[in-house]
């Protein structure tokens, strides 16, 4: 088992973040007689899932649902089903953003072309 500071170092996050995840019910460390938190390998596995979920842009409530589903259904089936649903939604959001960014890039390139031509014309007028 690991202390909160050990877990924070391992995952490169603050102890405050870990406590926040505990407040949300994402992590449930064991408490010592002196009320110190100790994290089991299962807590560290959940923390890894939380970080991965955040990396992929999931909201904490979505991550919580996916993580806690495994606690309710040890087969992992419900967790996988929900994760696939959220993953499909996130993929569609990403596709939309890619399309929007592609359109923005085309607009920017067109404007840069117009500005470049305008600048060349101004330079040409100065040289006359």
mmCIF file with all atom_site columns, C-alpha atoms in Angstrom:
data_model
loop_
_atom_site.group_PDB
_atom_site.id
_atom_site.type_symbol
_atom_site.label_atom_id
_atom_site.label_alt_id
_atom_site.label_comp_id
_atom_site.label_asym_id
_atom_site.label_entity_id
_atom_site.label_seq_id
_atom_site.pdbx_PDB_ins_code
_atom_site.Cartn_x
_atom_site.Cartn_y
_atom_site.Cartn_z
_atom_site.occupancy
_atom_site.B_iso_or_equiv
_atom_site.pdbx_formal_charge
_atom_site.auth_seq_id
_atom_site.auth_comp_id
_atom_site.auth_asym_id
_atom_site.auth_atom_id
_atom_site.pdbx_PDB_model_num
ATOM 1   C CA . UNK A 1 1   ? 0.000   0.000  0.000   1.00 0.00 ? 1   UNK A CA 1
ATOM 2   C CA . UNK A 1 2   ? 1.107   3.539  -0.717  1.00 0.00 ? 2   UNK A CA 1
ATOM 3   C CA . UNK A 1 3   ? 0.727   6.853  1.068   1.00 0.00 ? 3   UNK A CA 1
ATOM 4   C CA . UNK A 1 4   ? -1.001  9.781  -0.589  1.00 0.00 ? 4   UNK A CA 1
ATOM 5   C CA . UNK A 1 5   ? 2.353   11.483 -1.219  1.00 0.00 ? 5   UNK A CA 1
ATOM 6   C CA . UNK A 1 6   ? 3.739   8.334  -2.856  1.00 0.00 ? 6   UNK A CA 1
ATOM 7   C CA . UNK A 1 7   ? 0.692   8.112  -5.140  1.00 0.00 ? 7   UNK A CA 1
ATOM 8   C CA . UNK A 1 8   ? 0.905   11.822 -5.961  1.00 0.00 ? 8   UNK A CA 1
ATOM 9   C CA . UNK A 1 9   ? 4.551   11.433 -6.993  1.00 0.00 ? 9   UNK A CA 1
ATOM 10  C CA . UNK A 1 10  ? 3.863   8.286  -8.998  1.00 0.00 ? 10  UNK A CA 1
ATOM 11  C CA . UNK A 1 11  ? 1.064   9.913  -11.002 1.00 0.00 ? 11  UNK A CA 1
ATOM 12  C CA . UNK A 1 12  ? 2.572   13.409 -11.071 1.00 0.00 ? 12  UNK A CA 1
ATOM 13  C CA . UNK A 1 13  ? -0.499  15.028 -9.506  1.00 0.00 ? 13  UNK A CA 1
ATOM 14  C CA . UNK A 1 14  ? -1.118  16.925 -6.305  1.00 0.00 ? 14  UNK A CA 1
ATOM 15  C CA . UNK A 1 15  ? -2.364  15.400 -3.083  1.00 0.00 ? 15  UNK A CA 1
ATOM 16  C CA . UNK A 1 16  ? -5.225  17.887 -3.323  1.00 0.00 ? 16  UNK A CA 1
ATOM 17  C CA . UNK A 1 17  ? -6.299  16.307 -6.623  1.00 0.00 ? 17  UNK A CA 1
ATOM 18  C CA . UNK A 1 18  ? -6.250  12.867 -5.026  1.00 0.00 ? 18  UNK A CA 1
ATOM 19  C CA . UNK A 1 19  ? -8.376  14.114 -2.132  1.00 0.00 ? 19  UNK A CA 1
ATOM 20  C CA . UNK A 1 20  ? -10.790 15.674 -4.636  1.00 0.00 ? 20  UNK A CA 1
ATOM 21  C CA . UNK A 1 21  ? -11.165 12.340 -6.417  1.00 0.00 ? 21  UNK A CA 1
ATOM 22  C CA . UNK A 1 22  ? -11.871 10.799 -3.029  1.00 0.00 ? 22  UNK A CA 1
ATOM 23  C CA . UNK A 1 23  ? -14.561 13.433 -2.349  1.00 0.00 ? 23  UNK A CA 1
ATOM 24  C CA . UNK A 1 24  ? -16.174 12.532 -5.670  1.00 0.00 ? 24  UNK A CA 1
ATOM 25  C CA . UNK A 1 25  ? -16.189 8.873  -4.693  1.00 0.00 ? 25  UNK A CA 1
ATOM 26  C CA . UNK A 1 26  ? -13.701 7.835  -7.360  1.00 0.00 ? 26  UNK A CA 1
ATOM 27  C CA . UNK A 1 27  ? -11.134 6.610  -4.848  1.00 0.00 ? 27  UNK A CA 1
ATOM 28  C CA . UNK A 1 28  ? -11.690 4.995  -1.464  1.00 0.00 ? 28  UNK A CA 1
ATOM 29  C CA . UNK A 1 29  ? -8.388  4.614  0.348   1.00 0.00 ? 29  UNK A CA 1
ATOM 30  C CA . UNK A 1 30  ? -7.959  2.622  3.516   1.00 0.00 ? 30  UNK A CA 1
ATOM 31  C CA . UNK A 1 31  ? -7.588  4.757  6.646   1.00 0.00 ? 31  UNK A CA 1
ATOM 32  C CA . UNK A 1 32  ? -5.126  3.978  9.419   1.00 0.00 ? 32  UNK A CA 1
ATOM 33  C CA . UNK A 1 33  ? -5.912  4.417  13.114  1.00 0.00 ? 33  UNK A CA 1
ATOM 34  C CA . UNK A 1 34  ? -4.333  7.860  12.854  1.00 0.00 ? 34  UNK A CA 1
ATOM 35  C CA . UNK A 1 35  ? -6.603  8.618  9.833   1.00 0.00 ? 35  UNK A CA 1
ATOM 36  C CA . UNK A 1 36  ? -3.785  8.487  7.263   1.00 0.00 ? 36  UNK A CA 1
ATOM 37  C CA . UNK A 1 37  ? -4.793  7.447  3.753   1.00 0.00 ? 37  UNK A CA 1
ATOM 38  C CA . UNK A 1 38  ? -3.291  4.336  2.214   1.00 0.00 ? 38  UNK A CA 1
ATOM 39  C CA . UNK A 1 39  ? -3.885  3.376  -1.396  1.00 0.00 ? 39  UNK A CA 1
ATOM 40  C CA . UNK A 1 40  ? -4.119  -0.197 -2.637  1.00 0.00 ? 40  UNK A CA 1
ATOM 41  C CA . UNK A 1 41  ? -3.094  -1.346 -6.115  1.00 0.00 ? 41  UNK A CA 1
ATOM 42  C CA . UNK A 1 42  ? -6.796  -1.205 -7.104  1.00 0.00 ? 42  UNK A CA 1
ATOM 43  C CA . UNK A 1 43  ? -6.885  2.505  -6.180  1.00 0.00 ? 43  UNK A CA 1
ATOM 44  C CA . UNK A 1 44  ? -3.798  3.114  -8.311  1.00 0.00 ? 44  UNK A CA 1
ATOM 45  C CA . UNK A 1 45  ? -5.420  1.244  -11.211 1.00 0.00 ? 45  UNK A CA 1
ATOM 46  C CA . UNK A 1 46  ? -8.488  3.486  -10.877 1.00 0.00 ? 46  UNK A CA 1
ATOM 47  C CA . UNK A 1 47  ? -6.269  6.543  -10.795 1.00 0.00 ? 47  UNK A CA 1
ATOM 48  C CA . UNK A 1 48  ? -4.599  5.379  -14.000 1.00 0.00 ? 48  UNK A CA 1
ATOM 49  C CA . UNK A 1 49  ? -8.044  5.048  -15.610 1.00 0.00 ? 49  UNK A CA 1
ATOM 50  C CA . UNK A 1 50  ? -9.012  8.507  -14.370 1.00 0.00 ? 50  UNK A CA 1
ATOM 51  C CA . UNK A 1 51  ? -5.895  10.046 -15.884 1.00 0.00 ? 51  UNK A CA 1
ATOM 52  C CA . UNK A 1 52  ? -6.410  8.210  -19.162 1.00 0.00 ? 52  UNK A CA 1
ATOM 53  C CA . UNK A 1 53  ? -10.032 9.360  -19.288 1.00 0.00 ? 53  UNK A CA 1
ATOM 54  C CA . UNK A 1 54  ? -9.007  12.965 -18.676 1.00 0.00 ? 54  UNK A CA 1
ATOM 55  C CA . UNK A 1 55  ? -6.312  12.674 -21.346 1.00 0.00 ? 55  UNK A CA 1
ATOM 56  C CA . UNK A 1 56  ? -8.983  11.672 -23.862 1.00 0.00 ? 56  UNK A CA 1
ATOM 57  C CA . UNK A 1 57  ? -11.240 14.554 -22.861 1.00 0.00 ? 57  UNK A CA 1
ATOM 58  C CA . UNK A 1 58  ? -13.849 12.758 -20.785 1.00 0.00 ? 58  UNK A CA 1
ATOM 59  C CA . UNK A 1 59  ? -15.626 14.652 -18.006 1.00 0.00 ? 59  UNK A CA 1
ATOM 60  C CA . UNK A 1 60  ? -15.102 13.481 -14.430 1.00 0.00 ? 60  UNK A CA 1
ATOM 61  C CA . UNK A 1 61  ? -18.736 12.384 -14.107 1.00 0.00 ? 61  UNK A CA 1
ATOM 62  C CA . UNK A 1 62  ? -18.311 10.190 -17.202 1.00 0.00 ? 62  UNK A CA 1
ATOM 63  C CA . UNK A 1 63  ? -15.060 8.790  -15.841 1.00 0.00 ? 63  UNK A CA 1
ATOM 64  C CA . UNK A 1 64  ? -16.697 8.135  -12.485 1.00 0.00 ? 64  UNK A CA 1
ATOM 65  C CA . UNK A 1 65  ? -19.511 6.203  -14.117 1.00 0.00 ? 65  UNK A CA 1
ATOM 66  C CA . UNK A 1 66  ? -17.117 4.072  -16.141 1.00 0.00 ? 66  UNK A CA 1
ATOM 67  C CA . UNK A 1 67  ? -14.782 3.395  -13.195 1.00 0.00 ? 67  UNK A CA 1
ATOM 68  C CA . UNK A 1 68  ? -17.534 2.599  -10.705 1.00 0.00 ? 68  UNK A CA 1
ATOM 69  C CA . UNK A 1 69  ? -19.390 0.322  -13.114 1.00 0.00 ? 69  UNK A CA 1
ATOM 70  C CA . UNK A 1 70  ? -16.629 -2.229 -12.679 1.00 0.00 ? 70  UNK A CA 1
ATOM 71  C CA . UNK A 1 71  ? -17.239 -2.223 -8.915  1.00 0.00 ? 71  UNK A CA 1
ATOM 72  C CA . UNK A 1 72  ? -20.893 -3.080 -9.567  1.00 0.00 ? 72  UNK A CA 1
ATOM 73  C CA . UNK A 1 73  ? -20.274 -5.681 -12.282 1.00 0.00 ? 73  UNK A CA 1
ATOM 74  C CA . UNK A 1 74  ? -17.011 -7.580 -11.835 1.00 0.00 ? 74  UNK A CA 1
ATOM 75  C CA . UNK A 1 75  ? -17.353 -9.180 -15.279 1.00 0.00 ? 75  UNK A CA 1
ATOM 76  C CA . UNK A 1 76  ? -16.519 -5.765 -16.729 1.00 0.00 ? 76  UNK A CA 1
ATOM 77  C CA . UNK A 1 77  ? -19.288 -6.083 -19.316 1.00 0.00 ? 77  UNK A CA 1
ATOM 78  C CA . UNK A 1 78  ? -21.304 -3.039 -18.223 1.00 0.00 ? 78  UNK A CA 1
ATOM 79  C CA . UNK A 1 79  ? -18.134 -0.970 -17.912 1.00 0.00 ? 79  UNK A CA 1
ATOM 80  C CA . UNK A 1 80  ? -17.053 -1.931 -21.408 1.00 0.00 ? 80  UNK A CA 1
ATOM 81  C CA . UNK A 1 81  ? -20.490 -1.213 -22.873 1.00 0.00 ? 81  UNK A CA 1
ATOM 82  C CA . UNK A 1 82  ? -20.619 2.256  -21.329 1.00 0.00 ? 82  UNK A CA 1
ATOM 83  C CA . UNK A 1 83  ? -17.009 2.988  -22.210 1.00 0.00 ? 83  UNK A CA 1
ATOM 84  C CA . UNK A 1 84  ? -17.729 2.091  -25.834 1.00 0.00 ? 84  UNK A CA 1
ATOM 85  C CA . UNK A 1 85  ? -20.763 4.407  -25.830 1.00 0.00 ? 85  UNK A CA 1
ATOM 86  C CA . UNK A 1 86  ? -18.741 7.287  -24.399 1.00 0.00 ? 86  UNK A CA 1
ATOM 87  C CA . UNK A 1 87  ? -15.860 6.485  -26.752 1.00 0.00 ? 87  UNK A CA 1
ATOM 88  C CA . UNK A 1 88  ? -18.135 6.613  -29.799 1.00 0.00 ? 88  UNK A CA 1
ATOM 89  C CA . UNK A 1 89  ? -19.546 9.955  -28.637 1.00 0.00 ? 89  UNK A CA 1
ATOM 90  C CA . UNK A 1 90  ? -16.040 11.338 -28.043 1.00 0.00 ? 90  UNK A CA 1
ATOM 91  C CA . UNK A 1 91  ? -14.881 10.099 -31.469 1.00 0.00 ? 91  UNK A CA 1
ATOM 92  C CA . UNK A 1 92  ? -17.781 11.951 -33.107 1.00 0.00 ? 92  UNK A CA 1
ATOM 93  C CA . UNK A 1 93  ? -16.865 15.125 -31.184 1.00 0.00 ? 93  UNK A CA 1
ATOM 94  C CA . UNK A 1 94  ? -13.255 14.803 -32.339 1.00 0.00 ? 94  UNK A CA 1
ATOM 95  C CA . UNK A 1 95  ? -14.328 14.296 -35.960 1.00 0.00 ? 95  UNK A CA 1
ATOM 96  C CA . UNK A 1 96  ? -16.445 17.454 -35.735 1.00 0.00 ? 96  UNK A CA 1
ATOM 97  C CA . UNK A 1 97  ? -13.520 19.431 -34.301 1.00 0.00 ? 97  UNK A CA 1
ATOM 98  C CA . UNK A 1 98  ? -11.189 18.115 -37.017 1.00 0.00 ? 98  UNK A CA 1
ATOM 99  C CA . UNK A 1 99  ? -13.669 19.232 -39.685 1.00 0.00 ? 99  UNK A CA 1
ATOM 100 C CA . UNK A 1 100 ? -14.025 22.679 -38.077 1.00 0.00 ? 100 UNK A CA 1
ATOM 101 C CA . UNK A 1 101 ? -10.249 23.069 -37.800 1.00 0.00 ? 101 UNK A CA 1
ATOM 102 C CA . UNK A 1 102 ? -9.817  21.994 -41.442 1.00 0.00 ? 102 UNK A CA 1
ATOM 103 C CA . UNK A 1 103 ? -12.317 24.647 -42.544 1.00 0.00 ? 103 UNK A CA 1
ATOM 104 C CA . UNK A 1 104 ? -10.595 27.252 -40.372 1.00 0.00 ? 104 UNK A CA 1
ATOM 105 C CA . UNK A 1 105 ? -7.238  26.317 -41.907 1.00 0.00 ? 105 UNK A CA 1
ATOM 106 C CA . UNK A 1 106 ? -8.602  26.734 -45.448 1.00 0.00 ? 106 UNK A CA 1
ATOM 107 C CA . UNK A 1 107 ? -10.040 30.147 -44.562 1.00 0.00 ? 107 UNK A CA 1
ATOM 108 C CA . UNK A 1 108 ? -6.762  31.221 -42.989 1.00 0.00 ? 108 UNK A CA 1
ATOM 109 C CA . UNK A 1 109 ? -4.770  30.047 -46.022 1.00 0.00 ? 109 UNK A CA 1
ATOM 110 C CA . UNK A 1 110 ? -7.110  31.964 -48.340 1.00 0.00 ? 110 UNK A CA 1
ATOM 111 C CA . UNK A 1 111 ? -6.722  35.129 -46.263 1.00 0.00 ? 111 UNK A CA 1
ATOM 112 C CA . UNK A 1 112 ? -2.952  34.732 -46.168 1.00 0.00 ? 112 UNK A CA 1
ATOM 113 C CA . UNK A 1 113 ? -2.928  34.406 -49.948 1.00 0.00 ? 113 UNK A CA 1
ATOM 114 C CA . UNK A 1 114 ? -5.010  37.594 -50.323 1.00 0.00 ? 114 UNK A CA 1
ATOM 115 C CA . UNK A 1 115 ? -2.733  39.449 -47.891 1.00 0.00 ? 115 UNK A CA 1
ATOM 116 C CA . UNK A 1 116 ? 0.418   38.193 -49.629 1.00 0.00 ? 116 UNK A CA 1
ATOM 117 C CA . UNK A 1 117 ? -0.830  39.379 -53.041 1.00 0.00 ? 117 UNK A CA 1
ATOM 118 C CA . UNK A 1 118 ? -1.828  42.734 -51.536 1.00 0.00 ? 118 UNK A CA 1
ATOM 119 C CA . UNK A 1 119 ? 1.615   43.147 -49.942 1.00 0.00 ? 119 UNK A CA 1
ATOM 120 C CA . UNK A 1 120 ? 3.358   42.263 -53.221 1.00 0.00 ? 120 UNK A CA 1
ATOM 121 C CA . UNK A 1 121 ? 1.222   44.846 -55.025 1.00 0.00 ? 121 UNK A CA 1
ATOM 122 C CA . UNK A 1 122 ? 2.103   47.506 -52.439 1.00 0.00 ? 122 UNK A CA 1
ATOM 123 C CA . UNK A 1 123 ? 5.793   46.677 -52.753 1.00 0.00 ? 123 UNK A CA 1
ATOM 124 C CA . UNK A 1 124 ? 5.501   46.862 -56.557 1.00 0.00 ? 124 UNK A CA 1
ATOM 125 C CA . UNK A 1 125 ? 3.890   50.315 -56.350 1.00 0.00 ? 125 UNK A CA 1
ATOM 126 C CA . UNK A 1 126 ? 6.713   51.558 -54.100 1.00 0.00 ? 126 UNK A CA 1
ATOM 127 C CA . UNK A 1 127 ? 9.328   50.439 -56.628 1.00 0.00 ? 127 UNK A CA 1
ATOM 128 C CA . UNK A 1 128 ? 7.773   52.470 -59.480 1.00 0.00 ? 128 UNK A CA 1
#
